[in-house]
Structures are given as C-alpha cells and as structure tokens.
Coordinates of N, CA, C and O and ligand atoms in Angstrom, one line a residue:
X270 N 16.8 15.2 22.1 CA 16.1 15.0 20.7 C 17.1 15.6 19.7 O 18.3 16.4 20.1
X271 N 17.3 15.1 18.1 CA 18.5 15.5 17.0 C 17.6 15.0 15.8 O 16.4 14.5 16.2
X272 N 17.8 16.1 15.2 CA 17.1 16.0 13.7 C 17.9 15.3 13.3 O 19.4 15.0 13.0
X273 N 17.1 14.6 11.9 CA 18.0 13.1 11.4 C 16.8 13.6 9.9 O 16.0 14.1 10.0
X274 N 17.8 13.3 8.8 CA 17.0 13.4 8.0 C 16.9 11.7 7.4 O 18.1 10.7 7.4
X275 N 15.9 11.7 7.0 CA 15.7 9.8 6.4 C 14.9 9.9 4.8 O 13.7 11.2 4.4
X276 N 15.4 9.1 3.9 CA 14.7 8.8 2.8 C 13.5 8.1 2.9 O 14.2 6.6 2.7
X277 N 12.4 7.8 3.0 CA 11.1 6.5 2.7 C 10.5 7.0 1.7 O 9.7 8.0 1.6
X278 N 10.6 5.8 0.6 CA 9.8 6.0 -0.4 C 10.0 7.3 -1.5 O 8.9 7.3 -1.6
X279 N 10.8 7.3 -1.6 CA 11.7 8.4 -2.6 C 11.6 9.7 -1.7 O 11.6 10.6 -3.0
X280 N 11.3 9.7 -1.0 CA 10.4 11.4 0.0 C 11.8 11.8 0.9 O 12.3 10.8 1.9
X281 N 12.2 13.5 1.0 CA 12.8 13.1 2.2 C 12.2 13.8 3.0 O 11.5 14.4 3.0
X282 N 12.5 13.4 4.6 CA 11.9 13.8 5.9 C 12.9 14.2 6.5 O 14.0 13.9 6.6
X283 N 12.5 15.6 7.1 CA 13.6 15.8 8.1 C 13.0 16.1 9.7 O 11.8 16.4 9.4
X284 N 13.0 15.2 10.3 CA 12.5 14.6 11.8 C 13.1 15.1 12.8 O 14.5 14.7 13.0
X285 N 12.8 15.7 14.3 CA 13.2 15.8 15.4 C 13.0 14.3 16.8 O 11.8 14.4 16.4
X286 N 13.4 13.5 16.3 CA 13.6 12.4 17.1 C 14.6 12.2 18.0 O 16.3 12.6 17.8
X287 N 14.3 10.9 19.0 CA 15.6 10.3 19.9 C 16.1 9.5 18.7 O 15.5 8.5 18.3
X288 N 17.3 9.7 18.4 CA 18.1 9.0 17.5 C 17.7 7.4 17.5 O 18.7 6.6 16.6
X289 N 17.9 6.9 19.1 CA 18.0 5.8 19.1 C 16.6 5.3 19.3 O 16.2 3.7 19.3
X290 N 15.4 6.2 19.0 CA 14.3 5.3 18.5 C 14.1 4.6 17.3 O 15.3 4.8 16.1
X291 N 13.4 3.2 17.4 CA 13.7 2.4 16.0 C 12.9 3.0 15.3 O 11.6 3.5 15.4
X292 N 13.2 2.6 13.9 CA 13.1 2.9 12.5 C 11.5 2.5 12.3 O 10.6 3.5 12.6
X293 N 10.8 1.7 13.7 CA 9.5 1.4 12.8 C 8.8 2.4 13.5 O 7.3 2.9 13.2
X294 N 9.0 3.0 14.9 CA 8.3 4.2 15.6 C 8.1 4.8 14.8 O 6.8 5.7 14.7
X295 N 9.4 5.1 14.1 CA 9.5 6.7 13.4 C 8.3 6.6 12.2 O 7.6 7.4 11.9
X296 N 8.6 5.2 11.5 CA 7.9 5.4 10.4 C 6.0 5.5 10.7 O 5.2 6.2 10.1
X297 N 5.7 4.8 11.8 CA 4.1 4.1 12.4 C 3.3 5.8 12.8 O 2.6 6.4 12.8
X298 N 5.1 7.0 13.9 CA 4.3 7.6 14.6 C 4.6 8.9 14.2 O 3.7 9.7 14.4
X299 N 5.8 9.2 13.7 CA 6.2 10.8 13.1 C 5.5 10.4 11.3 O 4.9 11.3 10.9
X300 N 5.9 9.3 10.4 CA 5.4 9.3 9.3 C 4.4 9.1 9.0 O 3.5 9.3 7.7
X301 N 3.6 8.3 9.7 CA 1.9 7.7 9.9 C 1.9 6.8 9.0 O 0.7 6.6 7.7
X302 N 2.9 6.1 8.6 CA 3.2 5.2 7.5 C 3.1 3.7 8.6 O 3.7 3.1 8.8
X303 N 1.9 3.3 8.1 CA 1.5 2.3 9.6 C 1.7 0.7 8.4 O 0.8 0.3 9.2
X304 N 1.8 1.0 7.7 CA 2.3 -0.5 6.8 C 2.6 -2.0 7.8 O 2.2 -2.6 7.8
X305 N 4.1 -1.4 7.9 CA 4.8 -2.2 8.5 C 4.3 -2.1 10.5 O 3.4 -0.9 10.4
X306 N 4.4 -3.3 10.6 CA 3.7 -3.6 12.1 C 4.3 -4.2 13.2 O 5.4 -4.0 13.0
X307 N 3.7 -3.4 14.4 CA 4.8 -4.1 15.8 C 3.9 -5.2 15.8 O 2.7 -5.3 16.2
X308 N 4.8 -6.3 15.9 CA 4.3 -7.8 16.3 C 5.0 -8.4 17.7 O 4.1 -8.4 18.6
X309 N 6.5 -8.2 18.0 CA 7.0 -8.6 19.1 C 7.9 -7.8 19.1 O 8.2 -7.7 20.9
X310 N 8.5 -6.8 18.5 CA 9.4 -5.5 18.7 C 10.7 -6.6 18.9 O 11.4 -5.9 19.7
X311 N 10.8 -7.8 18.8 CA 11.9 -8.2 19.4 C 13.1 -8.9 18.3 O 13.8 -10.0 18.5
X312 N 12.7 -8.8 16.8 CA 12.9 -9.3 15.9 C 12.9 -10.8 15.6 O 13.4 -11.8 15.1
X313 N 11.4 -11.1 16.2 CA 11.1 -12.4 15.8 C 10.1 -12.8 15.2 O 10.0 -14.0 14.8
X314 N 9.3 -11.9 14.8 CA 8.3 -12.2 13.7 C 8.0 -12.0 12.4 O 7.1 -12.0 12.2
X315 N 8.8 -10.7 12.1 CA 9.2 -10.0 11.2 C 7.6 -9.1 10.3 O 8.1 -8.9 9.5
X316 N 7.1 -8.7 11.2 CA 5.7 -8.3 10.8 C 6.3 -6.5 10.5 O 5.6 -5.9 9.9
X317 N 7.2 -6.9 11.2 CA 8.0 -4.8 10.9 C 9.1 -4.5 9.8 O 9.7 -3.7 9.6
X318 N 8.8 -5.5 8.9 CA 9.6 -5.6 7.9 C 9.8 -4.3 7.1 O 8.6 -4.2 6.3
X319 N 10.7 -3.8 6.6 CA 11.4 -2.7 6.0 C 12.2 -2.9 4.7 O 12.7 -3.9 5.4
X320 N 12.6 -2.3 3.6 CA 13.9 -2.0 2.8 C 14.7 -1.1 3.0 O 14.2 -0.5 3.5
X321 N 16.0 -1.3 3.7 CA 17.4 0.0 3.8 C 18.1 -0.9 2.5 O 18.4 -1.6 2.6
X322 N 18.3 0.5 1.7 CA 19.2 0.2 0.2 C 19.3 -1.4 0.2 O 20.0 -1.8 -0.7
X323 N 17.8 -1.6 -0.3 CA 17.1 -3.0 -0.9 C 17.6 -4.0 -0.2 O 17.2 -5.2 -0.8
X324 N 17.7 -3.9 0.9 CA 17.7 -5.2 2.0 C 16.6 -5.6 3.1 O 16.8 -4.0 3.6
X325 N 16.1 -6.1 3.2 CA 15.2 -6.7 3.8 C 15.7 -6.3 5.7 O 16.6 -6.9 6.0
X326 N 15.2 -5.6 6.1 CA 15.4 -5.2 8.0 C 14.3 -5.5 8.7 O 13.4 -4.7 7.9
X327 N 14.0 -5.3 10.1 CA 13.6 -5.7 10.9 C 13.7 -4.2 11.4 O 14.3 -3.7 12.1
X328 N 12.7 -3.6 11.1 CA 12.5 -2.1 11.6 C 12.8 -2.0 13.1 O 12.6 -0.8 13.4
X329 N 12.1 -2.8 13.5 CA 12.0 -2.7 15.2 C 13.4 -2.7 15.7 O 13.5 -2.1 17.1
X330 N 14.2 -3.2 15.1 CA 15.5 -3.4 15.8 C 16.7 -2.4 14.8 O 17.7 -2.3 15.7
X331 N 16.2 -1.4 14.1 CA 17.4 -0.5 14.0 C 16.7 0.6 13.9 O 16.2 1.4 13.7
X332 N 17.8 1.2 14.9 CA 17.7 2.5 14.9 C 17.4 3.5 14.4 O 18.4 3.2 12.8
X333 N 16.8 4.5 14.2 CA 16.4 5.4 12.8 C 18.0 6.2 12.8 O 18.3 6.3 11.6
X334 N 19.1 6.1 13.9 CA 20.0 7.3 13.5 C 20.7 6.3 12.5 O 21.4 7.0 11.6
X335 N 21.1 5.0 12.6 CA 21.4 4.0 11.5 C 21.2 4.4 10.1 O 22.5 3.8 9.2
X336 N 20.0 4.6 10.0 CA 19.4 4.8 8.1 C 19.6 6.2 8.0 O 19.1 6.1 6.6
X337 N 19.9 6.7 8.4 CA 20.0 8.7 8.0 C 20.8 8.5 6.5 O 21.7 7.5 6.7
X338 N 20.3 8.9 5.6 CA 20.7 9.2 4.3 C 20.8 7.9 3.6 O 21.4 7.9 2.5
X339 N 19.9 7.0 3.9 CA 19.9 5.9 3.1 C 18.7 5.5 2.7 O 17.9 6.1 2.8
X340 N 18.4 4.8 1.7 CA 17.1 4.6 0.7 C 16.1 3.5 1.4 O 16.3 2.2 1.6
X341 N 14.9 4.3 2.3 CA 13.9 3.0 2.7 C 13.1 2.9 2.1 O 12.7 3.9 1.7
X342 N 12.6 1.6 2.4 CA 11.5 1.6 1.3 C 10.5 0.8 1.9 O 10.7 -0.3 3.2
X343 N 9.3 1.1 1.8 CA 8.0 0.5 3.1 C 7.0 -0.1 1.9 O 7.1 0.1 0.8
X344 N 6.4 -0.8 2.8 CA 5.1 -1.3 2.3 C 4.6 -0.5 0.8 O 4.1 -0.7 -0.1
X345 N 3.9 0.8 1.5 CA 3.6 2.0 0.9 C 4.2 2.7 -0.2 O 3.3 2.8 -1.5
X346 N 5.5 1.7 -0.5 CA 6.4 2.0 -1.9 C 6.6 1.3 -2.9 O 7.2 1.2 -3.7
X347 N 5.6 0.2 -2.4 CA 6.2 -1.4 -3.2 C 5.8 -1.0 -4.8 O 6.0 -1.5 -5.8
X348 N 4.1 -0.6 -4.7 CA 3.7 -0.4 -5.9 C 3.9 0.5 -6.6 O 5.0 1.5 -6.4
X349 N 4.2 0.6 -8.3 CA 4.6 1.3 -9.3 C 3.8 1.5 -9.5 O 2.5 1.0 -10.5
X350 N 3.7 3.2 -10.2 CA 2.7 3.7 -10.8 C 1.7 4.0 -10.4 O 0.4 3.3 -11.3
X351 N 1.3 3.5 -9.2 CA -0.3 2.8 -8.9 C -0.9 1.5 -9.0 O -1.9 1.0 -8.1
X352 N 0.4 0.6 -9.1 CA -0.4 -0.3 -10.1 C 0.4 -1.7 -9.2 O 2.0 -1.1 -8.6
X353 N 0.0 -2.7 -8.6 CA 0.4 -3.8 -8.2 C 1.9 -3.9 -9.0 O 1.9 -4.2 -10.1
X354 N 2.5 -4.8 -8.0 CA 4.0 -6.0 -8.8 C 3.2 -6.8 -8.7 O 2.2 -7.5 -8.5
X355 N 4.1 -7.5 -9.6 CA 4.1 -9.0 -9.9 C 3.7 -10.2 -8.2 O 2.5 -11.0 -8.4
X356 N 4.9 -9.4 -7.4 CA 4.3 -9.8 -6.3 C 3.1 -9.9 -5.5 O 2.6 -10.6 -5.3
X357 N 2.8 -8.2 -5.3 CA 1.6 -7.7 -4.8 C 0.3 -8.9 -5.8 O -0.4 -9.0 -5.1
X358 N 0.6 -9.1 -6.7 CA -0.5 -9.8 -7.6 C -0.8 -11.2 -7.0 O -2.4 -11.5 -7.1
X359 N 0.7 -11.5 -7.3 CA 0.5 -13.2 -7.1 C -0.2 -13.4 -5.5 O -1.4 -14.1 -5.5
X360 N 0.0 -12.4 -4.6 CA -0.4 -13.0 -3.2 C -1.9 -12.6 -3.6 O -2.6 -13.6 -2.9
X361 N -2.5 -11.7 -4.0 CA -3.9 -11.6 -4.2 C -4.7 -12.9 -5.0 O -5.6 -13.4 -4.4
X362 N -3.6 -13.3 -5.8 CA -4.3 -14.4 -6.9 C -4.6 -15.8 -5.9 O -5.6 -16.7 -6.1
X363 N -3.6 -15.9 -5.1 CA -3.3 -17.1 -4.0 C -4.5 -16.9 -2.7 O -3.9 -18.0 -2.2
X364 N -4.9 -16.1 -2.5 CA -5.0 -15.7 -1.3 C -4.1 -15.8 -0.5 O -4.3 -16.5 0.8
X365 N -3.0 -15.1 -0.6 CA -2.1 -15.4 0.5 C -1.8 -14.4 1.4 O -0.8 -14.2 2.1
X366 N -3.5 -14.2 2.2 CA -3.3 -13.5 3.4 C -4.8 -13.9 4.0 O -5.6 -13.7 2.7
X367 N -4.7 -13.4 4.7 CA -6.2 -13.2 5.5 C -6.4 -12.0 6.0 O -6.9 -11.0 6.0
X368 N -6.1 -12.0 7.6 CA -6.2 -10.5 8.3 C -5.3 -9.6 7.7 O -5.7 -8.5 7.9
X369 N -3.8 -10.1 7.0 CA -3.0 -9.2 6.6 C -2.1 -8.3 7.5 O -1.3 -7.7 6.6
X370 N -2.1 -9.2 8.6 CA -0.9 -8.1 9.6 C 0.5 -8.6 9.4 O 0.9 -7.9 9.5
X371 N 0.6 -9.8 8.7 CA 2.0 -10.3 8.4 C 2.6 -9.8 6.9 O 3.8 -9.6 6.7
X372 N 1.4 -9.5 6.2 CA 1.9 -9.3 4.8 C 2.7 -8.2 4.2 O 3.3 -8.0 3.6
X373 N 2.5 -7.3 5.2 CA 3.5 -6.1 4.5 C 4.4 -6.4 5.1 O 5.7 -6.6 4.2
X374 N 5.3 -7.1 6.1 CA 6.4 -8.0 6.1 C 6.8 -8.7 5.3 O 8.2 -9.1 4.8
X375 N 6.0 -9.7 4.8 CA 5.9 -10.5 4.0 C 6.5 -10.3 2.6 O 7.2 -10.8 1.4
X376 N 6.2 -9.0 2.2 CA 6.1 -9.0 0.7 C 7.3 -8.1 0.7 O 7.9 -8.1 -0.4
X377 N 7.6 -7.2 1.9 CA 8.9 -6.5 2.1 C 10.4 -8.0 1.7 O 11.2 -7.8 1.2
X378 N 10.1 -8.5 2.8 CA 11.5 -9.9 2.8 C 11.2 -10.3 1.2 O 12.5 -11.0 0.9
X379 N 10.1 -11.3 0.9 CA 10.5 -11.0 -0.3 C 10.5 -10.9 -1.5 O 11.0 -11.1 -2.6
X380 N 10.6 -9.2 -1.8 CA 10.8 -8.4 -2.6 C 12.4 -8.4 -2.4 O 13.4 -8.4 -3.9
X381 N 13.0 -8.3 -1.5 CA 14.0 -8.6 -1.2 C 14.6 -9.7 -1.7 O 15.5 -10.1 -2.9
X382 N 14.0 -11.3 -1.2 CA 14.4 -12.2 -2.1 C 14.2 -12.5 -3.6 O 15.5 -13.0 -4.9
X383 N 13.4 -11.8 -4.3 CA 13.1 -12.1 -5.3 C 13.8 -11.1 -6.4 O 14.5 -10.9 -7.3
X384 N 14.8 -10.1 -5.8 CA 16.0 -9.2 -6.3 C 16.5 -9.5 -6.9 O 17.8 -9.8 -7.4
X385 N 17.1 -11.1 -6.1 CA 18.3 -12.0 -6.3 C 18.2 -12.9 -7.8 O 17.3 -13.0 -8.2
X386 N 19.0 -13.9 -7.7 CA 18.6 -14.9 -9.0 C 17.7 -15.8 -8.1 O 16.4 -15.6 -7.2
X387 N 16.5 -16.3 -9.1 CA 15.3 -16.8 -8.9 C 16.1 -17.7 -8.0 O 16.1 -18.9 -7.6
X388 N 14.5 -17.3 -6.6 CA 14.6 -18.4 -5.7 C 13.9 -19.5 -5.9 O 13.5 -20.3 -6.2
X389 N 15.0 -20.8 -5.2 CA 14.1 -22.6 -5.1 C 13.1 -22.3 -4.0 O 12.8 -21.1 -3.0
X390 N 12.5 -22.9 -4.3 CA 11.0 -23.8 -3.0 C 11.9 -23.1 -1.6 O 11.2 -22.7 -0.6
X391 N 13.0 -24.1 -1.6 CA 13.7 -24.1 0.0 C 14.1 -22.7 0.4 O 14.2 -22.6 1.2
X392 N 14.7 -21.9 -0.8 CA 15.3 -20.6 -0.4 C 14.0 -19.8 0.2 O 13.9 -19.2 1.3
X393 N 12.9 -20.2 -0.3 CA 11.5 -19.3 -0.3 C 11.4 -19.5 1.5 O 11.3 -18.9 2.1
X394 N 11.3 -21.1 1.6 CA 11.0 -21.8 3.0 C 11.5 -21.1 3.7 O 11.4 -20.8 4.8
X395 N 12.7 -21.0 3.5 CA 13.9 -20.6 4.8 C 13.8 -19.4 5.3 O 13.7 -18.7 6.2
X396 N 13.6 -18.4 3.7 CA 13.1 -16.9 4.5 C 12.3 -16.8 4.6 O 11.9 -15.7 5.7
X397 N 11.0 -17.8 5.2 CA 9.9 -17.4 5.4 C 9.9 -17.8 7.2 O 9.0 -17.8 7.7
X398 N 10.8 -18.6 7.2 CA 11.0 -18.8 8.8 C 11.1 -17.6 9.4 O 11.2 -17.9 11.0
X399 N 11.6 -16.1 9.1 CA 12.0 -15.2 9.6 C 10.7 -14.4 9.7 O 10.1 -13.2 10.3
X400 N 9.7 -15.1 9.3 CA 8.2 -14.3 9.0 C 7.3 -15.1 9.5 O 6.6 -16.1 9.1
X401 N 6.4 -15.0 10.7 CA 5.1 -15.5 10.9 C 3.9 -14.6 10.8 O 3.6 -13.7 10.7
X402 N 3.3 -16.0 10.5 CA 1.7 -15.6 9.9 C 1.0 -16.9 10.8 O 1.1 -18.0 10.7
X403 N -0.1 -15.5 11.9 CA -0.6 -16.4 12.5 C -2.3 -17.1 11.7 O -2.8 -17.7 12.3
X404 N -2.3 -16.5 10.5 CA -3.6 -17.8 10.3 C -3.4 -18.3 8.7 O -4.6 -19.1 8.8
X405 N -2.7 -17.8 8.0 CA -3.1 -18.1 6.6 C -2.7 -19.5 6.0 O -2.8 -20.0 5.5
X406 N -1.6 -19.8 7.2 CA -1.1 -20.7 6.6 C -0.3 -20.5 5.2 O 0.0 -19.6 4.7
X407 N 1.2 -21.3 5.3 CA 2.3 -20.7 4.5 C 2.5 -21.0 2.9 O 2.9 -20.9 2.3
X408 N 1.5 -22.5 2.9 CA 1.4 -22.8 1.4 C 1.2 -21.6 0.4 O 1.5 -21.6 -1.0
X409 N 0.2 -21.4 0.5 CA -0.5 -20.1 -0.5 C 1.0 -18.7 -0.6 O 1.1 -18.5 -2.0
X410 N 1.3 -19.0 0.8 CA 2.4 -17.9 0.3 C 3.2 -18.4 -0.2 O 4.4 -17.3 -1.3
X411 N 3.8 -19.7 -0.3 CA 4.9 -19.9 -0.9 C 4.4 -20.0 -2.7 O 5.5 -19.4 -3.1
X412 N 3.1 -20.4 -2.9 CA 3.3 -20.5 -4.2 C 3.1 -18.9 -4.8 O 3.5 -18.9 -6.2
X413 N 2.9 -18.3 -3.7 CA 2.5 -17.0 -4.5 C 4.2 -16.3 -4.9 O 4.5 -15.7 -5.9
X414 N 5.1 -16.5 -4.4 CA 6.3 -15.9 -4.0 C 7.1 -16.9 -5.2 O 7.8 -16.1 -6.3
X415 N 6.5 -18.1 -5.4 CA 7.2 -18.6 -6.5 C 7.0 -18.3 -7.9 O 7.6 -18.1 -8.8
X416 N 5.3 -17.9 -8.2 CA 4.6 -17.2 -9.4 C 5.7 -15.9 -9.6 O 5.8 -15.8 -10.6
X417 N 5.5 -15.3 -8.5 CA 5.9 -14.0 -8.6 C 8.1 -14.1 -9.1 O 8.0 -13.5 -10.1
X418 N 8.3 -15.3 -9.2 CA 9.7 -15.4 -9.6 C 9.9 -15.7 -10.8 O 11.0 -15.4 -11.4
X419 N 8.7 -16.4 -11.3 CA 8.6 -17.0 -12.5 C 7.9 -15.6 -13.6 O 8.2 -15.9 -14.8
X420 N 7.9 -14.4 -13.2 CA 7.2 -13.1 -13.7 C 7.9 -12.4 -14.2 O 9.2 -12.4 -14.0
Ligands
LIG67 S1 8.0 -6.5 15.2 FE1 9.8 -6.6 14.6 S2 10.7 -8.5 13.9 FE2 8.7 -8.6 15.5
LIG68 S1 -2.9 -13.1 7.4 FE1 -3.0 -12.9 9.2 S2 -0.9 -13.1 10.4 FE2 -0.5 -13.7 8.3

C-alpha cells in the first residue's frame, strides 16, 4: 500500500491504496463516486470513462498512481453550479438514455469531444465506437451530442 494524492472534481484526497489499483476502483470503492461504471474491465465498453486533464480515459485501465497530481473529473463533477451542462440537457431532451448504465461514460467521452472544434456527425459516430450502449440505440445519443455542439 502507498499513499497517493488524487484531485477529483476539484477536491484533493490522500488515500492509502495499492498504486496499481485501477482508478475506477479507487473512485468507486474509496471515494464512493459511483458514476463511472464497471462494464468490462478491459477497455472495450467505455462505461468507466472519466477525464484526466481534460482527456477522456478508461479508468478501468488506468492505474491510480499514474494520475497522481492530475485533474480527474467524473460525471459527478460535470454539472456547473448545480445546473446541467448543455450536453446533459441535450441527453435529457433527446431521451438519450434508458437504463443509464452507459450514460456517465457517454457524457464524459462526449464532453472531451466537444471541448475541441465542433465535431462532425462522423466524428461523433466514430467516438461512440468506443462507448457501448446496450439499450437506447445510438441515434438519440448522436442527436444529443450534435445539439450540444451547436449550443
Ligand atoms: S469498464 Fe472500462 S472500458 Fe469497460
Ligand atoms: S442506456 Fe442502458 S446501456 Fe445505454
């Protein structure tokens, strides 16, 4: 076990963990931030996606020690001043979720994409190839991200 310092959603934490522990486990088990989900644990479904220094990463494949001192953002830190972001609002308006299991990962991956130049539909679809939704179907998700890109 080692002590590591993590900054998550703007808050600093010191934790005793096995440094090789995946970030996802630290977020869920130690910090009780259950937004990021365990889907496959293999980097294949995107359910565990969070941001590190503004870039979407699969937290199931990211050792906690590698993100020490970096800015980690989970879906719990996405809303600003208690209000939904345009992206979250667009998901709501387009019914872009059913069970919601994939939604935190979808939102974080989409937020990364939207931080750059306005994405094309093809770029949105390409991004979603790394994010699996088992129930909604992708069209409402694509439309929600397109709407957020124009707001
Ligand atoms: S749980 Fe990380 S990619 Fe599936
Ligand atoms: S809304 Fe159920 S897995 Fe995507």
